[in-house]
């Protein structure tokens, strides 16, 4: 079957069965570039179900890119908390400021221009160019990789197969309705051509799917075995003042959880910490601390983390590095999910 015919079949399926999403416009409608950009940044390595409430919150609070640009970065980071990969939130704010201040609120309408903006890589640039501006761009995310690997029975493992898969995706990308087509392939992967138990009987491309014909659809795309993630450990300090406020500090702007607020802690390493070893990292002498039972467990992309919580009380709001925050205002702070877990653990075990 000709590529143009396959594209037409998928677009007809999309017109009938597409997902209704808060950032998505109807077939043939002009999308809001701000909404497309915001949703695509949020969707990186995050599920649609998780993103929907965040997208709705952001667009209610900051309905235009100019509004987001004018917001304090701490407010943006706090609203982002829970989505993970916090460098995306910093880049989101930096990108909004650049678009608002230097481009009058207008996004570039091509991939090359979009790639010049903070936090926008090849995939996001292609998605915005196609969906928001109707440009012919080859959009390849995890769903598209899976669909193409099965359609063409690409057995070479990822990530080595990525260039080949993108070439194949390009052969099917139409000149017209490229944005609708990109969303159609993503929908196909998300709802029918799923990682496990694909619903091949419902797929509009079944007659030409090589993996389905060979009975190997569920084995594709092939992936190299992942290395086992190591476990790191640390001690985090829950220090309260007589008025009930708790000590926070800001992490360095670069690196993991950069720019977010946290409770003071040691470095994270493979070996467990004793309280004496942790003492130099504490905001008060070690004798002021009591280790709470249990650990706070959290997983990052490349390692697992286990934090032991040490609780202590200051005689006053001591002049230590950081800020004192009332417990009932912790939700207003830009705390990552890890530190919210620490707070829940400390509140459950220390009182």
CSV table of N, CA, C and O in Angstrom, one decimal, residues 124-196:
chain,number,residue,atom,x,y,z
A,124,UNK,N,10.4,17.8,20.6
A,124,UNK,CA,9.4,18.9,20.9
A,124,UNK,C,9.3,19.9,19.8
A,124,UNK,O,8.2,20.4,19.5
A,125,UNK,N,10.4,20.3,19.2
A,125,UNK,CA,10.4,21.2,18.1
A,125,UNK,C,9.6,20.7,16.9
A,125,UNK,O,8.7,21.4,16.3
A,126,UNK,N,9.7,19.4,16.6
A,126,UNK,CA,8.9,18.8,15.5
A,126,UNK,C,7.5,18.8,15.9
A,126,UNK,O,6.6,19.1,15.0
A,127,UNK,N,7.2,18.4,17.1
A,127,UNK,CA,5.7,18.3,17.6
A,127,UNK,C,5.1,19.7,17.5
A,127,UNK,O,3.9,19.8,17.0
A,128,UNK,N,5.7,20.7,18.0
A,128,UNK,CA,5.1,22.1,17.9
A,128,UNK,C,5.0,22.6,16.5
A,128,UNK,O,4.0,23.1,16.1
A,129,UNK,N,6.0,22.4,15.7
A,129,UNK,CA,6.0,22.8,14.3
A,129,UNK,C,4.8,22.2,13.5
A,129,UNK,O,4.1,22.8,12.8
A,130,UNK,N,4.6,20.9,13.8
A,130,UNK,CA,3.6,20.1,13.1
A,130,UNK,C,2.2,20.5,13.6
A,130,UNK,O,1.3,20.8,12.9
A,131,UNK,N,2.0,20.4,15.0
A,131,UNK,CA,0.7,20.5,15.6
A,131,UNK,C,0.2,21.9,15.6
A,131,UNK,O,-0.9,22.2,15.3
A,132,UNK,N,1.1,22.9,16.0
A,132,UNK,CA,0.7,24.3,16.1
A,132,UNK,C,0.8,25.0,14.8
A,132,UNK,O,0.0,26.0,14.6
A,133,UNK,N,1.6,24.6,13.9
A,133,UNK,CA,1.8,25.5,12.7
A,133,UNK,C,1.7,24.7,11.4
A,133,UNK,O,1.8,25.3,10.3
A,134,UNK,N,1.3,23.4,11.5
A,134,UNK,CA,1.0,22.7,10.3
A,134,UNK,C,2.2,22.4,9.4
A,134,UNK,O,2.0,22.0,8.2
A,135,UNK,N,3.4,22.5,9.9
A,135,UNK,CA,4.6,22.2,9.2
A,135,UNK,C,4.7,20.7,9.0
A,135,UNK,O,4.4,19.9,9.9
A,136,UNK,N,5.3,20.3,7.9
A,136,UNK,CA,5.6,18.8,7.7
A,136,UNK,C,6.8,18.5,8.6
A,136,UNK,O,7.9,19.0,8.2
A,137,UNK,N,6.7,17.9,9.7
A,137,UNK,CA,7.8,17.5,10.6
A,137,UNK,C,7.6,16.1,11.0
A,137,UNK,O,6.4,15.6,11.2
A,138,UNK,N,8.7,15.4,11.1
A,138,UNK,CA,8.6,14.0,11.5
A,138,UNK,C,8.7,13.9,13.1
A,138,UNK,O,9.7,14.2,13.7
A,139,UNK,N,7.6,13.6,13.7
A,139,UNK,CA,7.4,13.6,15.1
A,139,UNK,C,7.5,12.1,15.6
A,139,UNK,O,6.7,11.3,15.3
A,140,UNK,N,8.6,11.9,16.4
A,140,UNK,CA,8.8,10.5,16.9
A,140,UNK,C,9.0,10.5,18.4
A,140,UNK,O,10.0,10.9,18.9
A,141,UNK,N,8.0,10.0,19.1
A,141,UNK,CA,8.1,9.8,20.6
A,141,UNK,C,8.1,8.3,20.8
A,141,UNK,O,8.2,7.5,19.9
A,142,UNK,N,8.0,7.9,22.1
A,142,UNK,CA,8.0,6.4,22.4
A,142,UNK,C,6.9,5.7,21.7
A,142,UNK,O,7.1,4.5,21.2
A,143,UNK,N,5.7,6.3,21.7
A,143,UNK,CA,4.6,5.6,21.0
A,143,UNK,C,4.8,5.4,19.5
A,143,UNK,O,4.5,4.4,18.9
A,144,UNK,N,5.3,6.4,18.9
A,144,UNK,CA,5.6,6.4,17.4
A,144,UNK,C,6.7,5.3,17.2
A,144,UNK,O,6.6,4.6,16.2
A,145,UNK,N,7.7,5.3,18.0
A,145,UNK,CA,8.8,4.3,17.8
A,145,UNK,C,8.2,2.9,17.8
A,145,UNK,O,8.6,2.0,17.0
A,146,UNK,N,7.3,2.7,18.8
A,146,UNK,CA,6.7,1.3,18.9
A,146,UNK,C,5.9,1.0,17.7
A,146,UNK,O,5.9,-0.1,17.1
A,147,UNK,N,5.0,1.9,17.2
A,147,UNK,CA,4.2,1.7,16.0
A,147,UNK,C,5.1,1.4,14.8
A,147,UNK,O,4.8,0.5,14.0
A,148,UNK,N,6.1,2.2,14.6
A,148,UNK,CA,6.9,2.1,13.4
A,148,UNK,C,7.7,0.8,13.5
A,148,UNK,O,7.9,0.1,12.5
A,149,UNK,N,8.3,0.4,14.6
A,149,UNK,CA,9.0,-0.8,14.8
A,149,UNK,C,8.2,-2.0,14.4
A,149,UNK,O,8.6,-3.0,13.8
A,150,UNK,N,6.9,-2.0,14.8
A,150,UNK,CA,6.0,-3.1,14.5
A,150,UNK,C,5.5,-3.0,13.0
A,150,UNK,O,5.4,-4.1,12.4
A,151,UNK,N,5.2,-1.9,12.5
A,151,UNK,CA,4.7,-1.7,11.1
A,151,UNK,C,5.7,-2.3,10.2
A,151,UNK,O,5.4,-3.0,9.2
A,152,UNK,N,7.0,-2.0,10.4
A,152,UNK,CA,8.1,-2.4,9.5
A,152,UNK,C,8.9,-3.6,10.1
A,152,UNK,O,10.0,-3.9,9.5
A,153,UNK,N,8.5,-4.2,11.2
A,153,UNK,CA,9.2,-5.3,11.8
A,153,UNK,C,10.7,-5.0,12.0
A,153,UNK,O,11.6,-5.8,11.5
A,154,UNK,N,11.0,-3.9,12.6
A,154,UNK,CA,12.4,-3.5,12.9
A,154,UNK,C,12.8,-4.3,14.1
A,154,UNK,O,12.4,-4.0,15.3
A,155,UNK,N,13.7,-5.2,14.0
A,155,UNK,CA,14.1,-6.1,15.1
A,155,UNK,C,15.4,-5.6,15.8
A,155,UNK,O,15.8,-6.1,16.8
A,156,UNK,N,16.1,-4.6,15.2
A,156,UNK,CA,17.3,-4.0,15.8
A,156,UNK,C,16.9,-3.4,17.1
A,156,UNK,O,15.9,-2.6,17.1
A,157,UNK,N,17.6,-3.6,18.2
A,157,UNK,CA,17.2,-3.0,19.5
A,157,UNK,C,17.3,-1.5,19.5
A,157,UNK,O,18.2,-0.9,18.9
A,158,UNK,N,16.5,-0.9,20.4
A,158,UNK,CA,16.7,0.5,20.7
A,158,UNK,C,17.8,0.6,21.7
A,158,UNK,O,18.0,-0.3,22.5
A,159,UNK,N,18.6,1.7,21.7
A,159,UNK,CA,18.4,2.9,20.9
A,159,UNK,C,19.1,2.9,19.6
A,159,UNK,O,18.9,3.9,18.8
A,160,UNK,N,19.8,1.9,19.2
A,160,UNK,CA,20.5,1.8,17.9
A,160,UNK,C,19.5,2.0,16.8
A,160,UNK,O,19.9,2.5,15.7
A,161,UNK,N,18.3,1.5,16.9
A,161,UNK,CA,17.3,1.5,15.8
A,161,UNK,C,16.7,2.9,15.6
A,161,UNK,O,15.9,3.0,14.6
A,162,UNK,N,16.9,3.8,16.5
A,162,UNK,CA,16.2,5.1,16.4
A,162,UNK,C,16.4,5.8,15.0
A,162,UNK,O,15.4,6.3,14.4
A,163,UNK,N,17.6,5.9,14.4
A,163,UNK,CA,17.7,6.6,13.1
A,163,UNK,C,16.8,5.9,12.1
A,163,UNK,O,16.2,6.5,11.2
A,164,UNK,N,16.9,4.5,12.1
A,164,UNK,CA,16.1,3.8,11.1
A,164,UNK,C,14.6,4.0,11.3
A,164,UNK,O,13.9,4.2,10.3
A,165,UNK,N,14.2,4.0,12.5
A,165,UNK,CA,12.8,4.2,12.8
A,165,UNK,C,12.3,5.6,12.3
A,165,UNK,O,11.2,5.8,11.8
A,166,UNK,N,13.2,6.6,12.5
A,166,UNK,CA,12.8,7.9,12.1
A,166,UNK,C,12.7,8.0,10.6
A,166,UNK,O,11.8,8.7,10.0
A,167,UNK,N,13.6,7.3,9.9
A,167,UNK,CA,13.5,7.3,8.4
A,167,UNK,C,12.2,6.7,8.0
A,167,UNK,O,11.6,7.2,7.0
A,168,UNK,N,11.8,5.6,8.6
A,168,UNK,CA,10.6,5.0,8.2
A,168,UNK,C,9.4,5.8,8.5
A,168,UNK,O,8.4,5.9,7.8
A,169,UNK,N,9.4,6.5,9.7
A,169,UNK,CA,8.3,7.4,10.1
A,169,UNK,C,8.2,8.6,9.0
A,169,UNK,O,7.1,9.0,8.7
A,170,UNK,N,9.3,9.0,8.5
A,170,UNK,CA,9.3,10.1,7.5
A,170,UNK,C,8.6,9.7,6.2
A,170,UNK,O,8.0,10.5,5.6
A,171,UNK,N,8.7,8.4,5.9
A,171,UNK,CA,8.1,7.9,4.6
A,171,UNK,C,6.6,8.0,4.7
A,171,UNK,O,5.9,8.1,3.7
A,172,UNK,N,6.0,8.0,5.9
A,172,UNK,CA,4.6,8.0,6.1
A,172,UNK,C,4.0,9.4,6.4
A,172,UNK,O,2.8,9.6,6.4
A,173,UNK,N,4.9,10.3,6.8
A,173,UNK,CA,4.4,11.6,7.2
A,173,UNK,C,3.9,12.4,6.0
A,173,UNK,O,4.7,12.7,5.1
A,174,UNK,N,2.6,12.8,6.0
A,174,UNK,CA,2.1,13.5,4.8
A,174,UNK,C,2.5,15.0,4.8
A,174,UNK,O,2.9,15.6,5.9
A,175,UNK,N,2.4,15.6,3.7
A,175,UNK,CA,2.6,17.1,3.6
A,175,UNK,C,1.5,17.9,4.2
A,175,UNK,O,1.7,18.9,4.8
A,176,UNK,N,0.2,17.4,4.0
A,176,UNK,CA,-0.9,18.1,4.6
A,176,UNK,C,-1.4,17.4,5.9
A,176,UNK,O,-1.3,16.2,6.0
A,177,UNK,N,-1.9,18.2,6.8
A,177,UNK,CA,-2.4,17.7,8.1
A,177,UNK,C,-1.3,16.9,8.8
A,177,UNK,O,-1.6,15.9,9.5
A,178,UNK,N,-0.1,17.4,8.8
A,178,UNK,CA,1.0,16.8,9.5
A,178,UNK,C,0.8,16.7,11.0
A,178,UNK,O,1.2,15.8,11.6
A,179,UNK,N,0.2,17.8,11.5
A,179,UNK,CA,0.0,17.8,13.0
A,179,UNK,C,-1.1,16.8,13.4
A,179,UNK,O,-0.9,16.1,14.4
A,180,UNK,N,-2.2,16.7,12.6
A,180,UNK,CA,-3.2,15.7,12.9
A,180,UNK,C,-2.6,14.3,12.8
A,180,UNK,O,-2.9,13.4,13.6
A,181,UNK,N,-1.7,14.1,11.7
A,181,UNK,CA,-1.1,12.8,11.5
A,181,UNK,C,-0.2,12.4,12.7
A,181,UNK,O,-0.2,11.3,13.2
A,182,UNK,N,0.6,13.4,13.2
A,182,UNK,CA,1.5,13.1,14.3
A,182,UNK,C,0.7,12.7,15.5
A,182,UNK,O,1.0,11.7,16.2
A,183,UNK,N,-0.4,13.4,15.8
A,183,UNK,CA,-1.2,13.0,16.9
A,183,UNK,C,-1.9,11.7,16.7
A,183,UNK,O,-2.2,10.9,17.7
A,184,UNK,N,-2.3,11.4,15.5
A,184,UNK,CA,-2.9,10.1,15.2
A,184,UNK,C,-2.0,8.9,15.5
A,184,UNK,O,-2.4,7.9,16.1
A,185,UNK,N,-0.7,9.0,15.1
A,185,UNK,CA,0.2,7.9,15.3
A,185,UNK,C,0.4,7.8,16.8
A,185,UNK,O,0.5,6.7,17.4
A,186,UNK,N,0.5,8.9,17.5
A,186,UNK,CA,0.7,8.8,19.0
A,186,UNK,C,-0.5,8.2,19.7
A,186,UNK,O,-0.4,7.4,20.6
A,187,UNK,N,-1.7,8.6,19.2
A,187,UNK,CA,-2.9,8.0,19.7
A,187,UNK,C,-3.0,6.5,19.4
A,187,UNK,O,-3.4,5.7,20.3
A,188,UNK,N,-2.6,6.1,18.2
A,188,UNK,CA,-2.5,4.7,17.9
A,188,UNK,C,-1.7,3.9,18.8
A,188,UNK,O,-2.1,2.8,19.3
A,189,UNK,N,-0.5,4.4,19.1
A,189,UNK,CA,0.4,3.8,20.0
A,189,UNK,C,-0.1,3.7,21.5
A,189,UNK,O,0.1,2.8,22.2
A,190,UNK,N,-0.8,4.8,21.9
A,190,UNK,CA,-1.3,4.9,23.3
A,190,UNK,C,-2.5,4.1,23.5
A,190,UNK,O,-2.7,3.6,24.7
A,191,UNK,N,-3.3,3.9,22.5
A,191,UNK,CA,-4.6,3.2,22.8
A,191,UNK,C,-4.8,1.8,22.1
A,191,UNK,O,-5.6,1.0,22.6
A,192,UNK,N,-4.1,1.6,21.1
A,192,UNK,CA,-4.2,0.3,20.3
A,192,UNK,C,-2.9,-0.5,20.3
A,192,UNK,O,-2.8,-1.6,20.7
A,193,UNK,N,-1.9,0.1,19.8
A,193,UNK,CA,-0.6,-0.5,19.6
A,193,UNK,C,0.2,-0.4,20.9
A,193,UNK,O,1.3,0.2,20.9
A,194,UNK,N,-0.3,-0.9,22.0
A,194,UNK,CA,0.2,-0.7,23.3
A,194,UNK,C,1.4,-1.6,23.5
A,194,UNK,O,1.6,-2.6,22.8
A,195,UNK,N,2.2,-1.3,24.5
A,195,UNK,CA,3.4,-2.1,24.8
A,195,UNK,C,3.1,-3.6,25.0
A,195,UNK,O,3.8,-4.5,24.5
A,196,UNK,N,2.1,-3.9,25.8
A,196,UNK,CA,1.6,-5.3,26.0
A,196,UNK,C,0.2,-5.4,25.6
A,196,UNK,O,-0.6,-4.5,25.8
